[in-house]
C-alpha cells in the first residue's frame, strides 16, 4: 500500500507550491447527498462500518501497566480495553455474562473485574473466575462464559479495536493498517485527556480537519497569519489520508541540508485514520481525536493530548512546550471550526442544499466519501 512521503519530500513540494502559487489538487469534484448527514438508516450503516474496521481506541501509553483499563463505547458498543498480566492488550464487551451489567466505567487499574450487581468476577484475560453462591447455577459452564471478546491490535503506538468476527475481518484489518507510518512512540507523555460533545453529525466535524481551503476566511486572525491561503499537501494511504498545513516559516528551510531538516515547527500534519479518527501532529504536541457518533446530529470527541518525543528535549521541557502549544490551538482555531460545523448542522434540514459540493481543493474529503460509499455498497 502507498505510504506517506518523507519530511524532505513534503518540504520540497511545499516550497514548489509557494514558488508557483499552487497547491495540491484532486482530480474529482464530488457531490455528497445532504441526506447522508440526516438519514437514520445511513447512520446505522455507518456505525456498522466503523465496527467492521480497525478503529483506533487509545494510545498504547494510555495503558502502561498490567491491569490498566479503559471502558468506553466504540460505535455504540460498550467495551473494556485492558492490558493483561502478560503485557498483551485485550478487549471485551463491557457486559456481565450473568445479566449484562457493565462491569466498570471510565479508567483505572484492576486485578480483576467484579460485577457490581451480584459479584461475578472475571480475570484480566476475560475468564469467568467466580460466581457467588454458585450452587444456584447448576451445570453452568464457566469456561464457556468468559467476557465476550473483541479483537484488539496494538501497533504503531496505538491500540486498535476490530469489533466484527476476527476470522472474517483480520486480514482486511491488517491490510488497512499496513503502510501506516509510525504513529506514536512510547516516550510521548499523555498530558491531558478530555471529552467534548459537538452538536453536529460526525462527518461534518471530521471534514473540518481535512482541507486548508478554509484557513484564510475561517481562521483569519488565528491560523492564517502563520500559514497560507489554500496551500496543502494531500496524500493517501489506503482509505487513510494525510493533509499537511505548512507555516510561513517553512520558507526558512530553503537550501537547508537534508541532515539539518527539522520540520516540527514548520508544518502541521493531520492524519485521518479512516473512518473516524484524527491525529494532528503540531509544533510541540500531538492530538489524537476519536469521533464517537452519538446520533445522527451529535458526536462525542475523546481527545488524548501527547507531548512530542521526550528523549531529545527532556521531559520537563517537552511538557511545558506542549501545554503552551495546546492553549493556542484550543482557544483559537478549534472554537472557530466548531462554530462552522454546528452552523452547517443547523441548516441540514432547511432543504437549502440537496448535495454538498467538494471541489479540487478538498480531495481528502472526496477520498473519504468515496471510501465510505464503496464500503457501504459492499456491505
Ligand atoms: S449481572 Fe453481573 S453478577 Fe449479576
Ligand atoms: Fe479549521
Tab-separated table of C-alpha atoms in Angstrom, residues 54-330:
chain	number	residue	atom	x	y	z
A	54	UNK	CA	-9.662	-1.401	12.902
A	55	UNK	CA	-10.585	1.708	14.827
A	56	UNK	CA	-8.022	3.496	16.997
A	57	UNK	CA	-9.211	3.288	20.610
A	58	UNK	CA	-6.366	4.921	22.565
A	59	UNK	CA	-2.607	5.433	22.538
A	60	UNK	CA	-0.622	2.432	23.818
A	61	UNK	CA	0.762	4.668	26.546
A	62	UNK	CA	-2.763	5.143	27.955
A	63	UNK	CA	-2.414	1.587	29.308
A	64	UNK	CA	1.181	1.435	30.553
A	65	UNK	CA	0.967	-1.451	33.041
A	66	UNK	CA	-0.842	-4.722	33.728
A	67	UNK	CA	-4.411	-4.152	34.898
A	68	UNK	CA	-4.730	-0.672	33.357
A	69	UNK	CA	-8.088	-0.435	31.612
A	70	UNK	CA	-10.321	1.995	29.757
A	71	UNK	CA	-14.068	1.458	29.479
A	72	UNK	CA	-15.731	3.427	26.703
A	73	UNK	CA	-18.218	2.961	23.885
A	74	UNK	CA	-16.886	2.435	20.376
A	75	UNK	CA	-19.557	2.817	17.707
A	76	UNK	CA	-22.143	2.312	20.484
A	77	UNK	CA	-20.633	-0.926	21.829
A	78	UNK	CA	-19.561	-0.633	25.481
A	79	UNK	CA	-16.017	-2.001	25.638
A	80	UNK	CA	-13.315	-2.660	28.215
A	81	UNK	CA	-9.783	-2.498	26.861
A	82	UNK	CA	-7.219	-3.800	29.332
A	83	UNK	CA	-3.533	-4.691	29.481
A	84	UNK	CA	-3.113	-8.233	30.812
A	85	UNK	CA	-0.509	-9.622	33.174
A	86	UNK	CA	1.363	-10.927	30.108
A	87	UNK	CA	1.553	-7.383	28.676
A	88	UNK	CA	-0.963	-8.154	25.907
A	89	UNK	CA	-3.857	-5.750	25.394
A	90	UNK	CA	-7.279	-7.395	25.148
A	91	UNK	CA	-10.745	-6.009	24.524
A	92	UNK	CA	-14.083	-7.272	25.806
A	93	UNK	CA	-17.677	-6.208	25.656
A	94	UNK	CA	-18.403	-4.420	28.912
A	95	UNK	CA	-21.299	-6.688	29.866
A	96	UNK	CA	-21.506	-9.264	32.645
A	97	UNK	CA	-22.330	-12.765	31.442
A	98	UNK	CA	-24.949	-13.134	34.195
A	99	UNK	CA	-27.390	-10.373	33.271
A	100	UNK	CA	-25.390	-7.856	31.270
A	101	UNK	CA	-24.414	-5.254	33.864
A	102	UNK	CA	-21.491	-3.007	32.883
A	103	UNK	CA	-18.525	-4.077	34.950
A	104	UNK	CA	-16.523	-0.856	35.089
A	105	UNK	CA	-16.721	2.760	33.966
A	106	UNK	CA	-14.059	5.216	32.870
A	107	UNK	CA	-10.496	4.170	33.500
A	108	UNK	CA	-8.461	2.604	36.240
A	109	UNK	CA	-6.234	-0.274	37.228
A	110	UNK	CA	-7.706	-3.589	38.393
A	111	UNK	CA	-6.523	-7.069	39.291
A	112	UNK	CA	-9.884	-8.482	38.204
A	113	UNK	CA	-13.319	-7.195	37.207
A	114	UNK	CA	-16.070	-7.796	39.751
A	115	UNK	CA	-19.624	-7.159	38.651
A	116	UNK	CA	-21.257	-4.551	40.909
A	117	UNK	CA	-24.680	-6.278	40.686
A	118	UNK	CA	-24.217	-9.832	42.034
A	119	UNK	CA	-20.452	-10.102	42.265
A	120	UNK	CA	-19.456	-12.398	39.413
A	121	UNK	CA	-15.738	-11.902	38.813
A	122	UNK	CA	-13.558	-12.029	35.696
A	123	UNK	CA	-9.795	-12.134	35.136
A	124	UNK	CA	-7.906	-9.601	33.029
A	125	UNK	CA	-7.980	-12.253	30.291
A	126	UNK	CA	-11.784	-12.275	30.428
A	127	UNK	CA	-12.111	-15.681	32.126
A	128	UNK	CA	-15.081	-16.087	34.475
A	129	UNK	CA	-13.349	-16.703	37.804
A	130	UNK	CA	-16.073	-16.784	40.412
A	131	UNK	CA	-19.842	-16.908	40.957
A	132	UNK	CA	-21.077	-16.174	44.487
A	133	UNK	CA	-23.395	-18.949	45.747
A	134	UNK	CA	-22.502	-20.983	42.735
A	135	UNK	CA	-24.934	-23.770	43.653
A	136	UNK	CA	-27.686	-21.502	42.289
A	137	UNK	CA	-26.334	-22.163	38.792
A	138	UNK	CA	-26.103	-25.944	38.446
A	139	UNK	CA	-24.330	-27.158	35.280
A	140	UNK	CA	-23.387	-23.598	34.298
A	141	UNK	CA	-20.322	-23.766	32.036
A	142	UNK	CA	-17.926	-21.189	33.465
A	143	UNK	CA	-15.283	-21.877	30.824
A	144	UNK	CA	-17.696	-21.012	28.045
A	145	UNK	CA	-18.885	-17.837	29.777
A	146	UNK	CA	-15.876	-15.605	29.936
A	147	UNK	CA	-16.322	-11.997	28.805
A	148	UNK	CA	-17.273	-11.636	25.163
A	149	UNK	CA	-14.053	-10.928	23.238
A	150	UNK	CA	-13.347	-8.249	20.678
A	151	UNK	CA	-10.146	-8.137	18.605
A	152	UNK	CA	-7.509	-5.693	19.861
A	153	UNK	CA	-4.413	-4.938	17.776
A	154	UNK	CA	-1.552	-2.940	19.297
A	155	UNK	CA	0.693	-1.456	16.640
A	156	UNK	CA	2.436	1.841	15.819
A	157	UNK	CA	1.842	3.124	19.354
A	158	UNK	CA	-1.957	2.786	19.033
A	159	UNK	CA	-4.453	0.232	20.296
A	160	UNK	CA	-6.929	-0.583	17.522
A	161	UNK	CA	-10.235	-2.407	18.009
A	162	UNK	CA	-11.956	-4.560	15.398
A	163	UNK	CA	-15.445	-5.474	16.540
A	164	UNK	CA	-16.549	-7.807	13.786
A	165	UNK	CA	-15.787	-11.526	13.908
A	166	UNK	CA	-11.969	-11.648	13.838
A	167	UNK	CA	-11.930	-14.613	11.485
A	168	UNK	CA	-13.738	-12.643	8.848
A	169	UNK	CA	-12.004	-9.347	9.249
A	170	UNK	CA	-8.487	-9.997	10.479
A	171	UNK	CA	-6.857	-9.999	7.053
A	172	UNK	CA	-8.686	-6.876	5.941
A	173	UNK	CA	-7.878	-5.246	9.295
A	174	UNK	CA	-4.175	-5.979	8.876
A	175	UNK	CA	-4.295	-4.706	5.297
A	176	UNK	CA	-5.846	-1.430	6.451
A	177	UNK	CA	-3.046	-0.966	8.985
A	178	UNK	CA	-0.170	-1.859	6.698
A	179	UNK	CA	1.513	1.146	5.189
A	180	UNK	CA	0.559	3.471	8.025
A	181	UNK	CA	3.736	5.161	9.230
A	182	UNK	CA	4.894	5.062	12.839
A	183	UNK	CA	2.132	6.977	14.575
A	184	UNK	CA	3.016	7.366	18.264
A	185	UNK	CA	6.122	6.454	20.240
A	186	UNK	CA	6.499	5.027	23.740
A	187	UNK	CA	8.217	8.100	25.140
A	188	UNK	CA	5.381	10.515	24.346
A	189	UNK	CA	3.596	11.515	27.544
A	190	UNK	CA	-0.203	11.843	27.631
A	191	UNK	CA	-0.508	15.149	29.456
A	192	UNK	CA	-4.255	15.667	29.162
A	193	UNK	CA	-7.399	13.864	28.098
A	194	UNK	CA	-10.834	15.287	27.521
A	195	UNK	CA	-14.298	14.583	26.219
A	196	UNK	CA	-16.434	17.063	24.360
A	197	UNK	CA	-19.858	16.927	22.728
A	198	UNK	CA	-20.228	18.585	19.344
A	199	UNK	CA	-23.784	19.215	18.183
A	200	UNK	CA	-23.173	18.005	14.661
A	201	UNK	CA	-23.025	14.892	12.533
A	202	UNK	CA	-19.639	13.222	12.973
A	203	UNK	CA	-18.728	13.630	9.289
A	204	UNK	CA	-19.193	17.404	9.414
A	205	UNK	CA	-16.734	17.596	12.302
A	206	UNK	CA	-14.297	15.272	10.545
A	207	UNK	CA	-14.391	17.282	7.326
A	208	UNK	CA	-13.239	20.426	9.148
A	209	UNK	CA	-9.805	18.828	9.623
A	210	UNK	CA	-9.360	17.615	6.069
A	211	UNK	CA	-8.826	20.717	3.958
A	212	UNK	CA	-6.947	24.014	4.124
A	213	UNK	CA	-9.234	25.788	1.700
A	214	UNK	CA	-10.971	27.375	4.715
A	215	UNK	CA	-7.868	28.638	6.548
A	216	UNK	CA	-7.997	32.247	5.375
A	217	UNK	CA	-11.715	33.020	5.782
A	218	UNK	CA	-12.415	30.882	8.878
A	219	UNK	CA	-9.142	31.399	10.767
A	220	UNK	CA	-8.299	34.925	9.607
A	221	UNK	CA	-6.692	36.099	12.854
A	222	UNK	CA	-5.659	32.759	14.338
A	223	UNK	CA	-4.046	30.234	11.989
A	224	UNK	CA	-3.926	32.261	8.777
A	225	UNK	CA	-1.297	34.797	9.941
A	226	UNK	CA	1.087	31.858	10.404
A	227	UNK	CA	0.000	29.858	7.371
A	228	UNK	CA	-1.090	30.196	3.764
A	229	UNK	CA	-4.299	30.641	1.869
A	230	UNK	CA	-5.225	27.276	0.308
A	231	UNK	CA	-1.818	25.570	0.297
A	232	UNK	CA	-1.751	21.932	1.332
A	233	UNK	CA	-0.097	18.642	0.545
A	234	UNK	CA	-2.616	15.801	0.348
A	235	UNK	CA	-1.550	12.150	0.438
A	236	UNK	CA	-3.374	8.852	0.685
A	237	UNK	CA	-2.544	5.521	2.248
A	238	UNK	CA	-5.335	3.064	1.501
A	239	UNK	CA	-8.515	4.622	2.938
A	240	UNK	CA	-6.463	6.935	5.197
A	241	UNK	CA	-5.184	10.388	4.279
A	242	UNK	CA	-2.653	12.940	5.455
A	243	UNK	CA	-3.090	16.671	4.973
A	244	UNK	CA	-0.080	18.927	5.504
A	245	UNK	CA	-0.664	22.519	6.601
A	246	UNK	CA	2.606	24.466	6.193
A	247	UNK	CA	3.526	27.515	8.286
A	248	UNK	CA	5.103	30.503	6.569
A	249	UNK	CA	8.328	29.851	8.441
A	250	UNK	CA	8.810	26.766	6.264
A	251	UNK	CA	10.395	29.179	3.782
A	252	UNK	CA	13.442	29.376	6.073
A	253	UNK	CA	14.164	25.773	5.068
A	254	UNK	CA	15.059	26.783	1.512
A	255	UNK	CA	18.537	25.424	0.827
A	256	UNK	CA	18.771	23.536	4.159
A	257	UNK	CA	20.947	20.424	4.019
A	258	UNK	CA	18.957	17.189	4.427
A	259	UNK	CA	20.649	16.278	7.680
A	260	UNK	CA	19.584	19.577	9.294
A	261	UNK	CA	15.980	19.385	8.159
A	262	UNK	CA	13.688	19.867	11.186
A	263	UNK	CA	10.061	20.346	10.236
A	264	UNK	CA	8.245	20.188	13.565
A	265	UNK	CA	7.592	23.926	13.884
A	266	UNK	CA	7.301	24.448	10.130
A	267	UNK	CA	4.152	22.477	9.389
A	268	UNK	CA	1.236	20.545	10.882
A	269	UNK	CA	0.486	17.016	9.748
A	270	UNK	CA	-3.141	15.941	10.089
A	271	UNK	CA	-3.621	12.218	9.561
A	272	UNK	CA	-7.117	10.882	9.019
A	273	UNK	CA	-7.337	7.288	10.207
A	274	UNK	CA	-10.377	6.020	8.358
A	275	UNK	CA	-13.127	6.385	9.184
A	276	UNK	CA	-13.494	8.351	12.430
A	277	UNK	CA	-10.139	9.266	13.974
A	278	UNK	CA	-7.863	12.269	13.504
A	279	UNK	CA	-4.247	12.575	14.594
A	280	UNK	CA	-2.779	16.066	14.440
A	281	UNK	CA	0.964	16.472	14.796
A	282	UNK	CA	1.531	20.071	15.849
A	283	UNK	CA	4.653	22.030	16.706
A	284	UNK	CA	5.021	20.800	20.289
A	285	UNK	CA	2.276	18.248	20.758
A	286	UNK	CA	0.130	15.559	19.179
A	287	UNK	CA	-3.640	15.336	19.464
A	288	UNK	CA	-5.487	12.073	18.893
A	289	UNK	CA	-9.216	12.703	18.475
A	290	UNK	CA	-11.686	9.827	18.364
A	291	UNK	CA	-15.112	10.737	16.990
A	292	UNK	CA	-17.898	8.666	18.519
A	293	UNK	CA	-21.125	9.310	16.612
A	294	UNK	CA	-23.788	9.529	19.361
A	295	UNK	CA	-26.680	10.065	16.999
A	296	UNK	CA	-27.101	11.446	13.527
A	297	UNK	CA	-26.643	15.024	14.781
A	298	UNK	CA	-24.413	14.667	17.846
A	299	UNK	CA	-20.816	13.499	18.284
A	300	UNK	CA	-18.624	12.830	21.288
A	301	UNK	CA	-14.951	13.608	20.802
A	302	UNK	CA	-12.464	11.842	23.071
A	303	UNK	CA	-9.127	13.591	22.883
A	304	UNK	CA	-5.699	12.477	24.023
A	305	UNK	CA	-3.013	15.152	24.059
A	306	UNK	CA	0.554	13.927	23.992
A	307	UNK	CA	3.928	15.591	24.142
A	308	UNK	CA	6.333	15.094	21.297
A	309	UNK	CA	9.137	12.619	21.848
A	310	UNK	CA	10.698	13.394	25.189
A	311	UNK	CA	14.152	11.969	24.544
A	312	UNK	CA	15.667	14.964	22.746
A	313	UNK	CA	14.262	17.874	24.742
A	314	UNK	CA	13.850	16.178	28.113
A	315	UNK	CA	10.508	15.522	29.807
A	316	UNK	CA	10.050	18.853	31.576
A	317	UNK	CA	10.715	20.973	28.527
A	318	UNK	CA	8.583	18.752	26.279
A	319	UNK	CA	5.680	19.056	28.726
A	320	UNK	CA	5.955	22.830	29.136
A	321	UNK	CA	6.171	23.336	25.354
A	322	UNK	CA	3.196	21.051	24.741
A	323	UNK	CA	0.945	22.836	27.235
A	324	UNK	CA	1.733	26.243	25.743
A	325	UNK	CA	1.137	24.915	22.230
A	326	UNK	CA	-2.234	23.411	23.026
A	327	UNK	CA	-3.561	26.556	24.670
A	328	UNK	CA	-3.128	28.374	21.374
A	329	UNK	CA	-4.741	25.678	19.249
A	330	UNK	CA	-7.720	25.054	21.520
